[in-house]
Tab-separated table of C-alpha atoms and ligand atoms in Angstrom:
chain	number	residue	atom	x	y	z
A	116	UNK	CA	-29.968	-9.306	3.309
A	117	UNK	CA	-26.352	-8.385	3.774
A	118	UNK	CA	-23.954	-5.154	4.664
A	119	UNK	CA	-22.043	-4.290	1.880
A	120	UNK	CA	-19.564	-1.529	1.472
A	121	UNK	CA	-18.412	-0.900	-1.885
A	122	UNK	CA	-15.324	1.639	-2.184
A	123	UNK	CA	-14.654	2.934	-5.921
A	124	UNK	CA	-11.625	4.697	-6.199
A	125	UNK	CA	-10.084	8.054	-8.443
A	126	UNK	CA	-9.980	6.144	-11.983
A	127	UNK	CA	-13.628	4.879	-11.218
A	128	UNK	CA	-14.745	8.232	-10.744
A	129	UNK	CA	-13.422	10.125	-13.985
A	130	UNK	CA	-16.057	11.777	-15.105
A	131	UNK	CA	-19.961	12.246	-14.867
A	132	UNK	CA	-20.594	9.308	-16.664
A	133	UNK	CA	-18.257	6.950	-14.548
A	134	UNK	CA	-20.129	8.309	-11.338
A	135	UNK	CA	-23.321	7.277	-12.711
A	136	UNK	CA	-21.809	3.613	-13.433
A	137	UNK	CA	-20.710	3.443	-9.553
A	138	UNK	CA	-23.661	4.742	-8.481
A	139	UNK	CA	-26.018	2.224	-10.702
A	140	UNK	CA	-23.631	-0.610	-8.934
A	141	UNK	CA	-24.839	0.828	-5.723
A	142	UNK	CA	-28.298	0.741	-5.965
A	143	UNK	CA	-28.265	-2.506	-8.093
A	144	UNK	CA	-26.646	-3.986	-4.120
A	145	UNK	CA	-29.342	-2.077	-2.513
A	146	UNK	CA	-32.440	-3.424	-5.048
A	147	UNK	CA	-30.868	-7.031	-3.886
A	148	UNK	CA	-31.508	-6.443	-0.928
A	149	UNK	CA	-28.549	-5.144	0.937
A	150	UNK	CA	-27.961	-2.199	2.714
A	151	UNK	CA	-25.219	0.024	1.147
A	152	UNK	CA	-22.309	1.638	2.020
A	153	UNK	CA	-20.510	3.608	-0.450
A	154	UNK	CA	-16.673	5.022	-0.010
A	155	UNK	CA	-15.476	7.319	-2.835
A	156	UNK	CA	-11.948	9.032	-3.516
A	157	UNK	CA	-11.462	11.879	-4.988
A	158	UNK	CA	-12.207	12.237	-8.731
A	159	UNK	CA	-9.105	10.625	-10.521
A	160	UNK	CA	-6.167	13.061	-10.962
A	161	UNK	CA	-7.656	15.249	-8.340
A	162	UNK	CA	-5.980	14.775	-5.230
A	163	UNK	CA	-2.359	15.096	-7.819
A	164	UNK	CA	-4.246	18.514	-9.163
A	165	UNK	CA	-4.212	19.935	-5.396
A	166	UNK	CA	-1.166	18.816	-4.256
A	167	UNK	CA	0.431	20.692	-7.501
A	168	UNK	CA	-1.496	23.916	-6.412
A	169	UNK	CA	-0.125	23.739	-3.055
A	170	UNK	CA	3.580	23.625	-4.174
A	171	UNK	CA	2.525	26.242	-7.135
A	172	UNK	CA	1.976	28.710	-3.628
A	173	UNK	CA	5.130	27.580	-1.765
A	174	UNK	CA	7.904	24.497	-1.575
A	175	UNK	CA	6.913	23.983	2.350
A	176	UNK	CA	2.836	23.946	2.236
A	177	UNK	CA	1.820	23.790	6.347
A	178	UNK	CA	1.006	20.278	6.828
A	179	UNK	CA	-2.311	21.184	8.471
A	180	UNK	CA	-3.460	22.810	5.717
A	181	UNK	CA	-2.152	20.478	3.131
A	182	UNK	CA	-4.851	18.255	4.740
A	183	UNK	CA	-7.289	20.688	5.053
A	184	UNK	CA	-7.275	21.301	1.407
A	185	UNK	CA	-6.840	17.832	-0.013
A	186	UNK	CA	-9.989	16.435	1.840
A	187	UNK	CA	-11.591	18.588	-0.200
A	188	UNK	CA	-11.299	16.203	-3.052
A	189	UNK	CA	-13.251	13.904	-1.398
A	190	UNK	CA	-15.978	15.955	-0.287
A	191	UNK	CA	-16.574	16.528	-4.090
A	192	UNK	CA	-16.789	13.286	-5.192
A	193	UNK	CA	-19.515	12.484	-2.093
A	194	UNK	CA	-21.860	15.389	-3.296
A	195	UNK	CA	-21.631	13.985	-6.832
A	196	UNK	CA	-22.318	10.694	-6.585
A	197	UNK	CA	-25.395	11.123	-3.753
A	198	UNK	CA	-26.807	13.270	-6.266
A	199	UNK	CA	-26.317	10.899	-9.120
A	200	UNK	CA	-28.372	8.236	-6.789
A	201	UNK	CA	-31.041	10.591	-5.830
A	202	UNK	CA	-31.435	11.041	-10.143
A	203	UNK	CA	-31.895	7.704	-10.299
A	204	UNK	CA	-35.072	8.177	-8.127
A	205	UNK	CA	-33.276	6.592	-5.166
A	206	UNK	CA	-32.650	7.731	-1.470
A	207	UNK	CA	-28.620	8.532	-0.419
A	208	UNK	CA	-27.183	11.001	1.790
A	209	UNK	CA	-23.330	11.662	1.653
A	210	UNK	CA	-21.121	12.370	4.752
A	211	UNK	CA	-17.910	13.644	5.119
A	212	UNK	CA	-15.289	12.016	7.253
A	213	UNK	CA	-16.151	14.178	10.259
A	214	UNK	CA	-19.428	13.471	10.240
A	215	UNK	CA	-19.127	9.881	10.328
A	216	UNK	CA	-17.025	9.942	13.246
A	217	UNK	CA	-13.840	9.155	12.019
A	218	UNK	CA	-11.454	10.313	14.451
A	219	UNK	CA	-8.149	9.717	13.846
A	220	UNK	CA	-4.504	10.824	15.415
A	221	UNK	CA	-3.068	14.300	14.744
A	222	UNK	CA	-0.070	13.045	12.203
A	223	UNK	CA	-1.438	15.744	9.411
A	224	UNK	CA	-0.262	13.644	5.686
A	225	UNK	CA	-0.638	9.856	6.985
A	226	UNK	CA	-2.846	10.343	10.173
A	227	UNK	CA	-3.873	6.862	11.923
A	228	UNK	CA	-7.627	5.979	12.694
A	229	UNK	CA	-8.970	5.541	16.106
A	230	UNK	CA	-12.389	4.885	16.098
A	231	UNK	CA	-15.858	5.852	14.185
A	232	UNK	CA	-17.867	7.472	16.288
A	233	UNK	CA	-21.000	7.693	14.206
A	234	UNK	CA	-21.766	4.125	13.802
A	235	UNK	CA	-25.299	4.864	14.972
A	236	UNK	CA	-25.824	7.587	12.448
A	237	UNK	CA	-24.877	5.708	9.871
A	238	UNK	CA	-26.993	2.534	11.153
A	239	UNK	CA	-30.194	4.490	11.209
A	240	UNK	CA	-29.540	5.938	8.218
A	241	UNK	CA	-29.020	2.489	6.466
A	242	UNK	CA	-32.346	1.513	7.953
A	243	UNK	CA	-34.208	4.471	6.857
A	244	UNK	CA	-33.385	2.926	3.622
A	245	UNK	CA	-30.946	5.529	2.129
A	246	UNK	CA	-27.486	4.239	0.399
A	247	UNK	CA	-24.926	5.938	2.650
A	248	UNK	CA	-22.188	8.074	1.056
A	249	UNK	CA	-18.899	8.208	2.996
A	250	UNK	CA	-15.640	10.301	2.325
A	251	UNK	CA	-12.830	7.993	1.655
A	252	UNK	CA	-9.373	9.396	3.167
A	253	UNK	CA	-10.133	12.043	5.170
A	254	UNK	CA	-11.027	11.928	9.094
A	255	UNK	CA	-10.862	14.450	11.744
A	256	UNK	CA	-8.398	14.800	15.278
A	257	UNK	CA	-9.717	15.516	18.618
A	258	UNK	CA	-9.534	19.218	18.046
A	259	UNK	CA	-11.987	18.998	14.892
A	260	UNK	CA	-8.719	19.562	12.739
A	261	UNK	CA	-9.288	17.811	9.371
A	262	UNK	CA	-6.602	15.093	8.576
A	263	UNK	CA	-6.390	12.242	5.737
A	264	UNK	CA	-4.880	9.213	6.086
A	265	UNK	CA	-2.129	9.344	3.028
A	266	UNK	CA	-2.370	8.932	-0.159
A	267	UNK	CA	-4.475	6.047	-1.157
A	268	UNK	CA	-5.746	5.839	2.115
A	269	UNK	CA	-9.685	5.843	0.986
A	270	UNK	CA	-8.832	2.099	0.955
A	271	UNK	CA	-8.292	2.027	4.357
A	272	UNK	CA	-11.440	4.393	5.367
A	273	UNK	CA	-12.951	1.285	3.269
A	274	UNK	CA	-12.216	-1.236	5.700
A	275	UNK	CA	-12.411	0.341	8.816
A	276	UNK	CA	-16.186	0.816	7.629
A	277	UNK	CA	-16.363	-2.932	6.955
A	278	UNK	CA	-15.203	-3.740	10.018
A	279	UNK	CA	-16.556	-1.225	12.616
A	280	UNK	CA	-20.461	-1.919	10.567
A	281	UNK	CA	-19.442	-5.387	10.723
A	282	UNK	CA	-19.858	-5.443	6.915
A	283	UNK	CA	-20.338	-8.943	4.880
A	284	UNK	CA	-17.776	-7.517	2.336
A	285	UNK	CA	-15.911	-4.945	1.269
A	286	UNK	CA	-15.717	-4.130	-2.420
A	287	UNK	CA	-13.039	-2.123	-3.858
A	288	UNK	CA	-13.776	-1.427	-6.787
A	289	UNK	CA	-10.612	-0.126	-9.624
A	290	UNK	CA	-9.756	-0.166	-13.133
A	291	UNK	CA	-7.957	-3.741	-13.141
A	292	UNK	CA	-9.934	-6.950	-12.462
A	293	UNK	CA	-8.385	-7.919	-9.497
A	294	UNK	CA	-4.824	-8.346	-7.477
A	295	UNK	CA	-2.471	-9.850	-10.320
A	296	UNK	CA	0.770	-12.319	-10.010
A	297	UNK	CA	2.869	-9.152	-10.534
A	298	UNK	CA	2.658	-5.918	-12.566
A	299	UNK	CA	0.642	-6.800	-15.284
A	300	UNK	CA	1.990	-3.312	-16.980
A	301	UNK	CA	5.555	-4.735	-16.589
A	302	UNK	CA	5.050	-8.881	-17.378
A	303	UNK	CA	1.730	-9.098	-19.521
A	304	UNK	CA	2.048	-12.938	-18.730
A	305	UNK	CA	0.693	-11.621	-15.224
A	306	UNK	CA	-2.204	-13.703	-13.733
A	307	UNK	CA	-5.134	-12.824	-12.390
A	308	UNK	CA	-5.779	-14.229	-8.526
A	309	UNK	CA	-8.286	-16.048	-7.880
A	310	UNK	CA	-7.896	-15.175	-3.568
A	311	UNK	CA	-4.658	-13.735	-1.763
A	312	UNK	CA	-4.346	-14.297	2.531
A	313	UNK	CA	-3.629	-10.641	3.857
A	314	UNK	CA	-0.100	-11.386	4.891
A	315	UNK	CA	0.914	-11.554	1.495
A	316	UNK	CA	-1.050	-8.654	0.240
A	317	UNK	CA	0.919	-7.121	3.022
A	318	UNK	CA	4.023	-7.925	1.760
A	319	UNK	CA	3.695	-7.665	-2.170
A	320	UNK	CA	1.730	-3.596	-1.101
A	321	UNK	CA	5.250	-3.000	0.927
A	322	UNK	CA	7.241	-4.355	-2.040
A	323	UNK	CA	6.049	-2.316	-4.376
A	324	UNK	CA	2.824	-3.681	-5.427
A	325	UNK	CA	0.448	-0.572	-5.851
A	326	UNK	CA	-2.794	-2.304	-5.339
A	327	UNK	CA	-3.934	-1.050	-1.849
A	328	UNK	CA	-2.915	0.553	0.974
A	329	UNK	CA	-1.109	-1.026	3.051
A	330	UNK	CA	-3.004	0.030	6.166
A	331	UNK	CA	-6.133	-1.425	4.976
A	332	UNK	CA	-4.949	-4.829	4.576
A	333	UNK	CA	-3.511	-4.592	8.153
A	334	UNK	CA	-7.178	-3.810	9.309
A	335	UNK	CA	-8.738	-6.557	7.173
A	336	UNK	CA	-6.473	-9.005	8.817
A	337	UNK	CA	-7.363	-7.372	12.264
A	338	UNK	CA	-11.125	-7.547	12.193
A	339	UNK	CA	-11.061	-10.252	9.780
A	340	UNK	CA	-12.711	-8.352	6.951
A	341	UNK	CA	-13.371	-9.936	3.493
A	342	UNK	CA	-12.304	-7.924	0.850
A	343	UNK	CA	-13.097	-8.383	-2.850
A	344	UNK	CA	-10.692	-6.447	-5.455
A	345	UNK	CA	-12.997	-6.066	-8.966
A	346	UNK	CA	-13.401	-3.857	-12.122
A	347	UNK	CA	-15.668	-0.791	-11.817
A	348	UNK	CA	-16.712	-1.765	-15.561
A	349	UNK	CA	-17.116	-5.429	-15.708
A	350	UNK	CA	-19.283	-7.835	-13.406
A	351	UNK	CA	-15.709	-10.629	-13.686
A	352	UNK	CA	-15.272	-12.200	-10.326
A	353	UNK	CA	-12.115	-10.177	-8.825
A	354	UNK	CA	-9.918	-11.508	-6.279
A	355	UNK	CA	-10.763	-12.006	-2.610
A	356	UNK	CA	-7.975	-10.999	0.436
A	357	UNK	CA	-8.861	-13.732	2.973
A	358	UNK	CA	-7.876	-15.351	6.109
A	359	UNK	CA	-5.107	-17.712	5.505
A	360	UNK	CA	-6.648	-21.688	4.884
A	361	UNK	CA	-4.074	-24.478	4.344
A	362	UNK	CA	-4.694	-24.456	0.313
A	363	UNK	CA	-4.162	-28.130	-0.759
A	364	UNK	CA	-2.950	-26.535	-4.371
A	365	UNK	CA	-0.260	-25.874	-2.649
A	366	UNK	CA	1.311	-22.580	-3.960
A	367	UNK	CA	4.412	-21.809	-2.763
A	368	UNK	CA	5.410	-18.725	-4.482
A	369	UNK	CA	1.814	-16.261	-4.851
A	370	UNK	CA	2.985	-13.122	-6.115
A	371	UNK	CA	6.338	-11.243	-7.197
A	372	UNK	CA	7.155	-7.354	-6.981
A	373	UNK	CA	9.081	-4.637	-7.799
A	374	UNK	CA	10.390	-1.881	-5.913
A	375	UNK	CA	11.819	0.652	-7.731
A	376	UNK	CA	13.558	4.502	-6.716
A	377	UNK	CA	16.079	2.714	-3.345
A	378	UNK	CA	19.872	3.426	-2.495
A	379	UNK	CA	22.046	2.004	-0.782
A	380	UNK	CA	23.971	3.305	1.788
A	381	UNK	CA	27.481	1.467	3.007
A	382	UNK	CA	29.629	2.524	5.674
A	383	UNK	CA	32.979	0.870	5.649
A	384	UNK	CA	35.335	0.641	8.908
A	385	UNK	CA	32.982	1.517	11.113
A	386	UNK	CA	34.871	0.638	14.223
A	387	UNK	CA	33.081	-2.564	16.174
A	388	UNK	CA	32.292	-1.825	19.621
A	389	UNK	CA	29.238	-2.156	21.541
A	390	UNK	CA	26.551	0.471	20.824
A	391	UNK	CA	27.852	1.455	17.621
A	392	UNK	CA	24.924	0.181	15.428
A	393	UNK	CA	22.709	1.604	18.413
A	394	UNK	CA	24.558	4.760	18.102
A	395	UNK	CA	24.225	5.137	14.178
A	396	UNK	CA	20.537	3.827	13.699
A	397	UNK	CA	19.190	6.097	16.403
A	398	UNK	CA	20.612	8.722	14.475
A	399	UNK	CA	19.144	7.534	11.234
A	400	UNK	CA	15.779	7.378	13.066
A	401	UNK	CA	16.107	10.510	14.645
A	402	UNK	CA	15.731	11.992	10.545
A	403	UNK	CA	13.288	10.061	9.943
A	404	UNK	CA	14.749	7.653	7.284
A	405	UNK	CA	13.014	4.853	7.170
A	406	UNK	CA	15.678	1.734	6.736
A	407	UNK	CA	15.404	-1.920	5.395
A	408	UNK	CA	17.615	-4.607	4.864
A	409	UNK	CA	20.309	-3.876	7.216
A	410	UNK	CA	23.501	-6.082	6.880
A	411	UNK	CA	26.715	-5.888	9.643
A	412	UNK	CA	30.156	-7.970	8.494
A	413	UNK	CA	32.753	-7.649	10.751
A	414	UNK	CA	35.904	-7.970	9.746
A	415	UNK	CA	38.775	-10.035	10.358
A	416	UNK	CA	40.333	-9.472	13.588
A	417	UNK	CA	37.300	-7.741	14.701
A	418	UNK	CA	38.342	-3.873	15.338
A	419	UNK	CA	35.848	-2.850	12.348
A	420	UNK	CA	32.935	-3.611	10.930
A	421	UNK	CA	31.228	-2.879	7.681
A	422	UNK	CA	27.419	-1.488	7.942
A	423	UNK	CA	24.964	-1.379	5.099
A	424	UNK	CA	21.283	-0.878	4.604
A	425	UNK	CA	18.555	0.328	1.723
A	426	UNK	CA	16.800	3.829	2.163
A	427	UNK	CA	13.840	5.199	-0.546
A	428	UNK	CA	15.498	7.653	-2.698
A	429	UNK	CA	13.732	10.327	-1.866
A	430	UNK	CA	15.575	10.107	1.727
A	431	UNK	CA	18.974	10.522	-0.009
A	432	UNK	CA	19.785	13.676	0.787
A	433	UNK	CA	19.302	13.231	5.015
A	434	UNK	CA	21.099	10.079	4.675
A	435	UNK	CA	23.858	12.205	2.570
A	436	UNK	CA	23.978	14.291	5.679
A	437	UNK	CA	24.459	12.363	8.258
A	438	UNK	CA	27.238	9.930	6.358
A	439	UNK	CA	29.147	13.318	6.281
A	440	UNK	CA	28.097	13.639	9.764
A	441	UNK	CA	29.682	10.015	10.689
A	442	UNK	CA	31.991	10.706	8.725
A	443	UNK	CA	34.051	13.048	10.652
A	444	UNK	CA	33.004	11.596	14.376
A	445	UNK	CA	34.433	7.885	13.097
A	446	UNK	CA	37.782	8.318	12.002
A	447	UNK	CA	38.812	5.983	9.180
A	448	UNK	CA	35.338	4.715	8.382
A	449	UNK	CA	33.976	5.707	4.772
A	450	UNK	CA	30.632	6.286	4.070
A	451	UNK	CA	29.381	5.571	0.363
A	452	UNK	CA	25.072	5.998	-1.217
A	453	UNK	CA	24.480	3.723	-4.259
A	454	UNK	CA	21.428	5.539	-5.852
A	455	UNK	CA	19.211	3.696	-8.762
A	456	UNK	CA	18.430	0.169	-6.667
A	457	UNK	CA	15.503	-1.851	-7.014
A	458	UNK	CA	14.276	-4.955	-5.465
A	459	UNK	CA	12.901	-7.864	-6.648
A	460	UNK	CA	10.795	-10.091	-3.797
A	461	UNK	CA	8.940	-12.849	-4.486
A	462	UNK	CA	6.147	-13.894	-1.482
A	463	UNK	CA	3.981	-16.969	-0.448
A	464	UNK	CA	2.585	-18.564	2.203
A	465	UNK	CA	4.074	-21.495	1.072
A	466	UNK	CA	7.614	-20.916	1.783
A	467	UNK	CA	6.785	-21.809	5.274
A	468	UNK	CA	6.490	-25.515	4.459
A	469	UNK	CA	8.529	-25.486	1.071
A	470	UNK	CA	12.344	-25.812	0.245
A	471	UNK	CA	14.124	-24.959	-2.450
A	472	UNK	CA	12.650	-21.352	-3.103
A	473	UNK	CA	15.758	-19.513	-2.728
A	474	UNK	CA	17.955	-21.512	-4.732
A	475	UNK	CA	15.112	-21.242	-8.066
A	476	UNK	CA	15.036	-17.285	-7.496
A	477	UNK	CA	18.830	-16.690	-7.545
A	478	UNK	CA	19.150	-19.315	-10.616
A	479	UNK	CA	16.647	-17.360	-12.271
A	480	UNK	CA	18.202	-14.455	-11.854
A	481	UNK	CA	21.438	-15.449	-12.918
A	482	UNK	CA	20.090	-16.896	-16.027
A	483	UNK	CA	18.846	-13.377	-16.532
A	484	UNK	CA	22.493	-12.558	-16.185
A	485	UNK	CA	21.211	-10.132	-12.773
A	486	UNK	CA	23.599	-9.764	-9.989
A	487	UNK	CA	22.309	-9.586	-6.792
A	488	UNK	CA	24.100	-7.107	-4.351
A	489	UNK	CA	21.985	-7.928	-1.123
A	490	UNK	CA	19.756	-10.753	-0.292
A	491	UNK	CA	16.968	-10.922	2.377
A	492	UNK	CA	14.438	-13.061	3.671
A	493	UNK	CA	11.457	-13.485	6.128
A	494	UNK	CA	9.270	-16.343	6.507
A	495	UNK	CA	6.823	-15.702	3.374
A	496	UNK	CA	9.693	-13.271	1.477
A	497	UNK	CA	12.745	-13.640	-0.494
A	498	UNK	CA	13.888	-10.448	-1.802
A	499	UNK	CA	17.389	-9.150	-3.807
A	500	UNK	CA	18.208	-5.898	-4.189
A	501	UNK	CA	19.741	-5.312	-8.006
A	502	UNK	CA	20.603	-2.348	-10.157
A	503	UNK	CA	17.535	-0.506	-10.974
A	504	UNK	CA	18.427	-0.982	-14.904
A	505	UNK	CA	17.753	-4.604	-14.073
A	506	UNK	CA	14.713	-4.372	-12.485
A	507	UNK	CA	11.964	-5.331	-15.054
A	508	UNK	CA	13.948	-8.197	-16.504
A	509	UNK	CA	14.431	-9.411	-12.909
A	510	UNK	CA	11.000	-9.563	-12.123
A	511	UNK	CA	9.790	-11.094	-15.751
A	512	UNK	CA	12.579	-13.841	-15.284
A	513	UNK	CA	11.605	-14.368	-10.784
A	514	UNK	CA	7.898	-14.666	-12.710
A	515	UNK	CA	8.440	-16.936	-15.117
A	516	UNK	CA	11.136	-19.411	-12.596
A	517	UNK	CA	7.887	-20.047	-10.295
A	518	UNK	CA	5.410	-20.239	-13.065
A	519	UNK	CA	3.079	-17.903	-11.987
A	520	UNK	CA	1.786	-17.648	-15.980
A	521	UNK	CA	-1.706	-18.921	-16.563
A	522	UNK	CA	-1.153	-22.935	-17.270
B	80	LIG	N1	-7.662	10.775	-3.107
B	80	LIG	C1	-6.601	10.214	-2.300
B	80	LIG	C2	-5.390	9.952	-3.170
B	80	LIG	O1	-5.416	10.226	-4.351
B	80	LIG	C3	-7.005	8.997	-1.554
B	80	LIG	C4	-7.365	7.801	-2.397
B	80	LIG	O2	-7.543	7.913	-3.600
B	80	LIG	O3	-7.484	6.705	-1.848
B	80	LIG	O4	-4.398	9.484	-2.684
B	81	MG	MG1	-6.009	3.451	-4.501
């Protein structure tokens, strides 16, 4: 007899008929033997239904109520799919995220748990012998204000179930069979894995891999959750996010991603004196741009220095700002945003303990006739970042360079 939370997310919850698939999954765990622990999402298309109303009313929707109304997704899907299990002649109660205790920061849009404070609720429930229905997403702050934990974040309510319940697994379940090589949608050569390690699920979700959020895999890793990625229609193995094992197949590059909609932003002559790049990244920070990549040359005889780094392009305009900003503080240096970048990153464990990795991604994609404009890399990363015209071919040719096809 085992714990088992199964999460089934927007796509998996369509329609009537799609509820009463995800709830027969449920109760099938719970006729095994297992108590059950079910996380739901809104209905799919929901969540992008509300968030249109809200900018139907105004462009600047209060960020309180944003959340207060987008929970509400949630709260339908719960009612729905305990009452599907109850017309199956079986016992489940759903619960919103307040009432399981999930307490989380005040950050309205992309609020941070804290703790569950219902863990005995739920544990008697589980013992009374009802299927427990949770509200993915959606928590509450220490002034009873609802918040959610951004979008895709029933993932994360997912985990933080496993792990606080000290669950034997947590099932997500979606409309693909698993975590794939790379975009299936983009290179249909794309493989199915068989198991990823969390740090690079980390990695390929912050490269543009949309398979979970982020936050959730940072949580598995934490509490050392097991998650299993499967199909909502099909009873396929999917693929399991583990703790990392020295894998004697030895895999050196596991996955490759895209990230699309990036600029670039290069300021040239900026002059090169301590506490400039202090001076201008505070000020970045201080609007809230998130940066990446950042590269400083200095120049030849050392009075100036050139400064670049990637933004999301959605950030343009406050970086567009503040370059004008710079602009007329730093005399002489010129501020320039390359819109419509991409990135191409390929990550694995394996570069750790492997050579030679680099080298096959950049002659890859200059057989693809790409040209890289900036290159950087961690430990288990290499990424480029390339013209966002180039994008798909750059990932089908990084792909196919580290044959990450089925054999
Ligand atoms: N319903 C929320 C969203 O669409 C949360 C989730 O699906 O995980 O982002
Ligand atoms: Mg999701």
């Amino acid at each position: 007899m085992g714990l088992i939370i199964q999460k089934f997310g927007g796509t998996s919850l369509g329609d009537a008929e799609k509820i009463h698939r995800a709830a027969r999954r449920a109760i099938r765990a719970k006729l095994e033997g297992n108590e059950v622990v079910v996380v739901v999402s809104a209905m799919g298309g929901s969540t992008d239904t509300l968030v249109d109303l809200a900018y139907q009313i105004t462009d600047r929707p209060n960020r309180r109520e944003m959340d207060q109304l987008l929970a509400t997704g949630e709260q339908v899907s719960i009612a729905l799919m305990a009452m599907s299990i109850h017309h199956a002649g079986h016992d489940a109660i759903s619960l919103t995220g307040g009432q399981i205790g999930l307490r989380t920061d005040r950050t309205f849009g992309r609020a941070r748990i804290r703790e569950i404070t219902q863990r005995g609720r739920i544990i008697s429930l589980l013992k009374d012998g009802s299927i427990v229905i949770a509200a993915g997403f959606q928590g509450v702050d220490a002034g009873a204000n609802i918040t959610t934990l951004g979008r895709g974040g029933s993932d994360t309510t997912a985990v933080a179930l496993a792990a606080s319940l000290g669950a034997d697994v947590c099932e997500i379940y979606t409309d693909v069979d698993g975590v794939y090589s790379t975009d299936p949608r983009i290179v249909p050569e794309a493989r199915k894995l068989d198991y990823i390690f969390y740090d690079e699920m980390l990695e390929l979700s912050s490269l543009g891999a949309q398979v979970m959020h982020s936050r959730s895999i940072e949580l598995g890793k934490n509490y050392g959750v097991r998650i299993h990625v499967r199909s909502s229609y099909t009873d396929a193995k999917g693929t399991d996010i583990v703790k990392e094992w020295s894998d004697f197949d030895q895999v050196i590059v596991r996955g490759a991603a895209l990230k699309r909609n990036l600029a670039r932003v290069e300021l040239t002559n900026v002059p090169h004196q301590p506490g400039i790049a202090g001076e201008v990244f505070t000020r970045v920070a201080e609007r809230n741009v998130i940066v990446d990549d950042i590269i400083q040359v200095v120049h030849e005889g050392g009075n100036t220095a050139d400064i670049s780094f990637t933004i999301e392009a959605p950030e343009i305009e406050a970086a567009q700002a503040l370059c004008d900003e710079m602009a007329v503080e730093m005399p002489g240096m010129t501020p320039e945003i390359k819109p419509h970048r991409a990135k191409v990153s390929v990550v694995g464990v394996g570069m750790r303990t492997h050579t030679g990795v680099a080298s096959r991604m950049f002659e890859s994609l200059h057989q693809a006739d790409v040209n890289i404009e900036n290159i950087s890399t961690s430990e288990i990363v290499i990424s480029c970042v390339i013209r966002e015209a180039d994008g798909e071919r750059a990932l089908r040719a990084v792909h196919a360079a580290f044959e990450l096809e089925p054999s």
